[in-house]
Amino acid sequence: DTEVTQTPKHLVMGMTNKKSLKCEQHMGHRAMYWYKQKAKKPPELMFVYSYEKLSINESVPSRFSPECPNSSLLNLHLHALQPEDSALYLCASRDAGQSSYEQYFGPGTRLTVT
Amino acid sequence: AQSVTQPDIHITVSEGASLELRCNYSYGATPYLFWYVQSPGQGLQLLLKYFSGDTLVQGIKGFEAEFKRSQSSFNLRKPSVHWSDAAEYFCAVGPMEYGNKLVFGAGTILRVKS
């Protein structure tokens, strides 16, 4: 089973709202990623968690706050977003113990900021 | 610096015709190479990967790719395209030195005409 699930599928929020995106995997992967993808562009890496610790923050604005409560779950907390933050947000996971490096992606959350 | 180039932004092929999508990479060591496919509004699905060994690798959905070190290329091929193959295809290389990141190409949009 190589499934990564993401909820919700779609989210519309105002610039003053607080919301969260959720990502879950049960493959025992200990590396998890958040990406942002704009239309017709490749995914842009935002954050990497390795063994539940934040290992990479790609200079993401503080209005995005990641959280990894356990080895299966990854959250992205959103607050005071801007319309330009509207995008597809993808979660991915990787088996950190293997030197294979392939990442498995979830279906994404389509975020619209109004 | 590590990078991936997909020279074709769009490709249109007739259903039943053969397909080749080009990918060139720049990487200092032996690369790990991947092809992903993304249907509109969906996440990325791993088609195939190359780490070492046989330079012709088979993937899912009838796709294959050939690693050519001398040309720094990893082109994706399919002998007979189906209408359901219409999607965007991303080539990726890794791992990056820090954080086992992947670098993605800009993507190639495949259109299939009947």
Coordinates of N, CA and C in Angstrom, one line a residue, chain A residues 37 40-44, chain B residues 2-9 22-25 33-36 38 44 88-94 102-108:
Chain A
Q37 N 2.1 23.8 -5.1 CA 2.2 23.7 -6.6 C 1.2 24.7 -7.2
K40 N 0.4 24.7 -13.7 CA 1.4 24.5 -14.8 C 2.8 24.7 -14.3
K41 N 3.1 24.4 -13.1 CA 4.4 24.5 -12.5 C 4.7 23.2 -11.8
P42 N 6.0 22.9 -11.6 CA 6.4 21.7 -10.8 C 6.1 22.0 -9.3
P43 N 6.1 21.0 -8.5 CA 5.9 21.2 -7.0 C 7.1 22.0 -6.4
E44 N 6.8 22.9 -5.5 CA 7.9 23.6 -4.8 C 8.0 23.1 -3.4
Chain B
Q2 N 22.7 21.1 -9.3 CA 21.8 20.1 -9.9 C 20.6 20.7 -10.5
S3 N 20.2 20.1 -11.6 CA 19.0 20.7 -12.3 C 18.5 19.6 -13.3
V4 N 17.2 19.8 -13.7 CA 16.5 18.9 -14.6 C 15.9 19.8 -15.7
T5 N 16.1 19.4 -16.9 CA 15.5 20.1 -18.0 C 14.6 19.2 -18.8
Q6 N 13.3 19.7 -19.0 CA 12.4 19.0 -19.9 C 12.1 20.0 -21.0
P7 N 12.7 19.7 -22.2 CA 12.7 20.7 -23.2 C 11.4 21.0 -23.8
D8 N 10.5 20.0 -23.7 CA 9.2 20.2 -24.4 C 8.1 20.5 -23.4
I9 N 7.5 21.7 -23.5 CA 6.4 22.1 -22.6 C 5.1 21.4 -22.9
R22 N 11.4 13.9 -23.2 CA 12.8 14.1 -23.0 C 13.1 14.6 -21.6
C23 N 14.1 14.2 -21.0 CA 14.6 14.7 -19.7 C 16.1 14.7 -19.7
N24 N 16.7 15.8 -19.4 CA 18.1 16.0 -19.3 C 18.4 16.5 -17.9
Y25 N 19.5 16.0 -17.3 CA 19.8 16.3 -15.9 C 21.2 16.8 -15.8
L33 N 16.9 8.8 -10.5 CA 16.1 9.5 -11.5 C 14.7 8.9 -11.4
F34 N 13.7 9.8 -11.6 CA 12.3 9.4 -11.4 C 11.5 10.1 -12.5
W35 N 10.4 9.4 -12.9 CA 9.3 10.0 -13.7 C 8.0 9.9 -12.9
Y36 N 7.3 11.1 -12.8 CA 6.0 11.1 -12.2 C 5.0 11.6 -13.2
Q38 N 1.0 13.4 -13.5 CA 0.0 14.1 -12.7 C -1.2 14.4 -13.6
L44 N 0.9 13.6 -7.6 CA 1.9 13.0 -8.5 C 1.9 11.5 -8.2
E88 N 0.2 15.6 -17.2 CA 1.5 16.3 -17.1 C 2.5 15.3 -16.5
Y89 N 3.7 15.3 -17.1 CA 4.8 14.4 -16.7 C 6.0 15.2 -16.2
F90 N 6.4 14.8 -15.0 CA 7.6 15.4 -14.4 C 8.7 14.5 -14.3
C91 N 9.9 14.9 -14.7 CA 11.1 14.2 -14.4 C 11.8 14.8 -13.2
A92 N 12.4 13.9 -12.3 CA 13.0 14.4 -11.1 C 14.3 13.7 -10.9
V93 N 15.2 14.4 -10.2 CA 16.5 13.9 -9.9 C 16.9 14.1 -8.4
G94 N 17.6 13.2 -7.8 CA 18.0 13.4 -6.4 C 19.0 12.4 -6.0
L102 N 14.3 16.2 -3.8 CA 14.3 16.0 -5.3 C 14.2 17.3 -6.0
V103 N 14.8 17.4 -7.2 CA 14.6 18.5 -8.0 C 13.8 18.1 -9.2
F104 N 12.7 18.8 -9.5 CA 11.8 18.5 -10.5 C 12.0 19.3 -11.8
G105 N 11.8 18.7 -12.9 CA 11.8 19.5 -14.2 C 10.5 20.3 -14.2
A106 N 10.4 21.2 -15.3 CA 9.2 22.1 -15.4 C 8.0 21.3 -15.8
G107 N 8.1 20.1 -16.3 CA 7.0 19.3 -16.7 C 6.7 19.4 -18.2
T108 N 6.1 18.3 -18.7 CA 5.7 18.3 -20.1 C 4.2 17.8 -20.1

